[in-house]
GROMACS .gro file of C-alpha atoms in nm:
model
  194
    1MET     CA    1   3.912  11.099   6.129
    2ARG     CA    2   4.230  11.297   6.203
    3HIS     CA    3   4.065  11.450   6.509
    4LEU     CA    4   3.974  11.104   6.640
    5ALA     CA    5   4.333  10.983   6.595
    6ALA     CA    6   4.469  11.296   6.766
    7LEU     CA    7   4.220  11.256   7.053
    8THR     CA    8   4.312  10.889   7.094
    9LEU     CA    9   4.683  10.973   7.103
   10SER     CA   10   4.625  11.256   7.353
   11LEU     CA   11   4.425  11.028   7.583
   12ALA     CA   12   4.687  10.754   7.562
   13LEU     CA   13   4.965  10.997   7.655
   14ALA     CA   14   4.758  11.141   7.940
   15VAL     CA   15   4.690  10.794   8.084
   16GLN     CA   16   5.059  10.704   8.055
   17ALA     CA   17   5.163  11.029   8.223
   18GLN     CA   18   4.911  10.975   8.502
   19ALA     CA   19   5.026  10.615   8.552
   20GLU     CA   20   5.390  10.724   8.584
   21THR     CA   21   5.398  11.016   8.826
   22ALA     CA   22   5.748  11.111   8.945
   23LEU     CA   23   5.794  11.014   9.312
   24SER     CA   24   6.160  11.087   9.382
   25GLU     CA   25   6.488  11.170   9.213
   26ALA     CA   26   6.851  11.132   9.323
   27SER     CA   27   7.191  11.172   9.162
   28GLY     CA   28   7.551  11.100   9.243
   29ASN     CA   29   7.873  10.938   9.135
   30TRP     CA   30   7.911  10.563   9.170
   31ALA     CA   31   8.268  10.609   9.302
   32GLY     CA   32   8.141  10.817   9.593
   33ALA     CA   33   8.325  11.120   9.728
   34SER     CA   34   8.625  11.071   9.498
   35LYS     CA   35   8.401  11.144   9.195
   36GLN     CA   36   8.629  10.915   8.988
   37GLY     CA   37   8.343  10.701   8.853
   38PHE     CA   38   8.031  10.741   8.644
   39TYR     CA   39   7.771  11.001   8.737
   40PHE     CA   40   7.407  10.894   8.742
   41LEU     CA   41   7.056  11.030   8.770
   42ALA     CA   42   6.791  10.798   8.916
   43ARG     CA   43   6.418  10.857   8.911
   44LEU     CA   44   6.142  10.664   9.088
   45VAL     CA   45   5.803  10.690   8.919
   46GLN     CA   46   5.457  10.552   8.988
   47ASN     CA   47   5.375  10.263   8.753
   48GLU     CA   48   5.016  10.162   8.839
   49ASP     CA   49   5.051   9.983   9.177
   50LYS     CA   50   5.429   9.947   9.145
   51ALA     CA   51   5.729  10.177   9.163
   52ARG     CA   52   5.944  10.195   8.851
   53LEU     CA   53   6.314  10.280   8.879
   54VAL     CA   54   6.493  10.436   8.582
   55ILE     CA   55   6.860  10.537   8.579
   56TRP     CA   56   7.056  10.744   8.332
   57GLY     CA   57   7.429  10.683   8.369
   58GLY     CA   58   7.762  10.653   8.201
   59ALA     CA   59   7.857  11.022   8.222
   60LEU     CA   60   8.207  11.113   8.342
   61ASP     CA   61   8.164  11.490   8.322
   62GLY     CA   62   7.855  11.546   8.537
   63VAL     CA   63   7.506  11.426   8.620
   64PRO     CA   64   7.302  11.314   8.316
   65THR     CA   65   6.996  11.523   8.227
   66GLY     CA   66   6.741  11.242   8.236
   67GLU     CA   67   6.651  11.288   7.873
   68GLY     CA   68   6.642  11.008   7.619
   69ALA     CA   69   6.639  10.635   7.689
   70PRO     CA   70   6.759  10.536   8.036
   71GLU     CA   71   7.045  10.293   8.085
   72PHE     CA   72   6.844  10.099   8.348
   73ASP     CA   73   6.468  10.046   8.365
   74ASN     CA   74   6.288   9.820   8.613
   75GLY     CA   75   5.910   9.871   8.604
   76ALA     CA   76   5.838   9.674   8.923
   77ILE     CA   77   6.127   9.736   9.164
   78GLU     CA   78   5.884   9.791   9.455
   79LEU     CA   79   5.516   9.755   9.536
   80SER     CA   80   5.363  10.096   9.591
   81ALA     CA   81   4.995  10.012   9.636
   82PHE     CA   82   5.006  10.078  10.012
   83ALA     CA   83   5.306  10.312  10.022
   84THR     CA   84   5.303  10.612  10.252
   85ARG     CA   85   5.652  10.724  10.143
   86GLN     CA   86   5.864  10.635   9.840
   87ALA     CA   87   6.208  10.786   9.800
   88LEU     CA   88   6.552  10.746   9.649
   89GLU     CA   89   6.855  10.810   9.869
   90VAL     CA   90   7.227  10.804   9.790
   91VAL     CA   91   7.462  10.684  10.063
   92GLU     CA   92   7.836  10.734  10.017
   93THR     CA   93   8.053  10.456  10.160
   94PRO     CA   94   8.429  10.387  10.140
   95ASP     CA   95   8.344  10.142   9.857
   96GLY     CA   96   8.146  10.400   9.654
   97SER     CA   97   7.789  10.522   9.642
   98ILE     CA   98   7.486  10.306   9.714
   99LEU     CA   99   7.148  10.396   9.567
  100GLN     CA  100   6.864  10.309   9.804
  101VAL     CA  101   6.501  10.262   9.706
  102VAL     CA  102   6.307  10.331  10.027
  103VAL     CA  103   5.940  10.244  10.067
  104GLU     CA  104   5.736  10.291  10.383
  105PHE     CA  105   5.392  10.132  10.381
  106ALA     CA  106   5.076  10.074  10.581
  107ASP     CA  107   4.771   9.856  10.514
  108GLU     CA  108   4.502   9.685  10.721
  109ASP     CA  109   4.746   9.420  10.853
  110ALA     CA  110   5.076   9.598  10.912
  111GLU     CA  111   5.300   9.895  10.859
  112GLY     CA  112   5.668   9.891  10.780
  113ARG     CA  113   5.963   9.981  10.567
  114SER     CA  114   6.173   9.821  10.294
  115VAL     CA  115   6.504   9.935  10.148
  116THR     CA  116   6.667   9.793   9.835
  117GLN     CA  117   7.033   9.888   9.795
  118MET     CA  118   7.224   9.880   9.467
  119GLN     CA  119   7.558   9.974   9.320
  120TYR     CA  120   7.696   9.989   8.967
  121ILE     CA  121   7.959   9.714   8.957
  122ASP     CA  122   8.137   9.579   8.649
  123ASN     CA  123   7.879   9.721   8.406
  124GLN     CA  124   7.586   9.582   8.604
  125TYR     CA  125   7.334   9.747   8.837
  126THR     CA  126   7.376   9.508   9.127
  127VAL     CA  127   7.161   9.457   9.437
  128VAL     CA  128   7.402   9.460   9.733
  129GLY     CA  129   7.159   9.473  10.025
  130TYR     CA  130   6.795   9.454  10.130
  131TYR     CA  131   6.606   9.540  10.447
  132HIS     CA  132   6.244   9.474  10.539
  133ARG     CA  133   6.051   9.537  10.862
  134SER     CA  134   5.681   9.473  10.918
  135GLU     CA  135   5.495   9.564  11.236
  136PHE     CA  136   5.176   9.356  11.239
  137TYR     CA  137   4.871   9.493  11.424
  138ASN     CA  138   4.742   9.141  11.509
  139PRO     CA  139   4.384   9.225  11.618
  140GLY     CA  140   4.283   9.016  11.918
  141GLY     CA  141   4.646   8.946  12.006
  142GLU     CA  142   4.972   9.117  12.080
  143PRO     CA  143   5.125   9.319  11.796
  144PHE     CA  144   5.450   9.171  11.664
  145THR     CA  145   5.737   9.273  11.438
  146THR     CA  146   5.938   9.080  11.182
  147GLU     CA  147   6.265   9.209  11.045
  148CYS     CA  148   6.507   9.086  10.780
  149GLU     CA  149   6.837   9.243  10.672
  150VAL     CA  150   7.032   9.091  10.384
  151ASP     CA  151   7.399   9.165  10.312
  152LEU     CA  152   7.464   9.036   9.962
  153TRP     CA  153   7.834   9.131   9.974
  154ASN     CA  154   7.884   8.876  10.252
  155MET     CA  155   7.582   8.658  10.164
  156THR     CA  156   7.429   8.676  10.511
  157SER     CA  157   7.072   8.724  10.624
  158THR     CA  158   6.970   8.839  10.971
  159GLU     CA  159   6.607   8.765  11.054
  160ASP     CA  160   6.466   8.873  11.388
  161GLY     CA  161   6.814   8.875  11.541
  162THR     CA  162   6.935   8.542  11.399
  163THR     CA  163   7.205   8.550  11.131
  164ARG     CA  164   7.254   8.274  10.876
  165GLN     CA  165   7.494   8.223  10.588
  166LEU     CA  166   7.325   8.223  10.247
  167GLU     CA  167   7.420   7.995   9.961
  168PRO     CA  168   7.652   8.179   9.721
  169VAL     CA  169   7.489   8.296   9.399
  170GLY     CA  170   7.642   8.408   9.072
  171PHE     CA  171   7.703   8.776   9.005
  172GLU     CA  172   7.428   8.775   8.740
  173ALA     CA  173   7.174   8.654   8.999
  174LEU     CA  174   7.209   8.990   9.177
  175ASN     CA  175   7.130   9.194   8.865
  176ALA     CA  176   6.882   9.465   8.968
  177SER     CA  177   6.702   9.441   8.633
  178ASP     CA  178   6.482   9.156   8.752
  179TRP     CA  179   6.466   9.244   9.123
  180THR     CA  180   6.112   9.304   9.246
  181TRP     CA  181   5.949   9.377   9.582
  182GLY     CA  182   5.923   9.004   9.656
  183ALA     CA  183   6.266   8.892   9.530
  184ALA     CA  184   6.432   8.863   9.872
  185PHE     CA  185   6.150   8.632   9.985
  186ASP     CA  186   6.121   8.441   9.656
  187ARG     CA  187   6.496   8.371   9.656
  188GLY     CA  188   6.500   8.252  10.019
  189PHE     CA  189   6.700   8.546  10.157
  190CYS     CA  190   6.408   8.636  10.391
  191SER     CA  191   6.121   8.422  10.523
  192ARG     CA  192   5.758   8.505  10.463
  193THR     CA  193   5.530   8.553  10.763
  194GLU     CA  194   5.232   8.319  10.754
   0.00000   0.00000   0.00000
């Protein structure tokens, strides 16, 4: 009976490990080049057909080790079923560091790229920008491209060259904890292609 329990536990851990393969890792300091803020370690892992983002933060004396419970955990930040590249990138700006979740994809209809940008602001992991481009193959017709870039600092959305002002939302509405691959479309920041 003990062997059966041990075998069951081993299989469960193996399935979990297989389902969450590490895809990318990035670290930095939320204050950017000044290094006057919190250090963080971010890891993107495969979570079935989604990408899971985990972040260890809160350290003032150097990059966290990535051990123990993360400070941030979003199991469905991006769709990875058709991903050809999934990566984390840190961009330093005058206003601090931005963590980017970059996914390039290709399927039978289109290929493209999406980038979710976040910062640590007032004790919240906050989505500050989003970009999505799809290049549709359009069999039997001319290929076409759709593009949407959202600036959540200024609450603007530029779709296929046309910029519009977005309705203001509360700070909590930009919490990265519940942001998923479809959030920009679900919230009306970008339009879906029919």
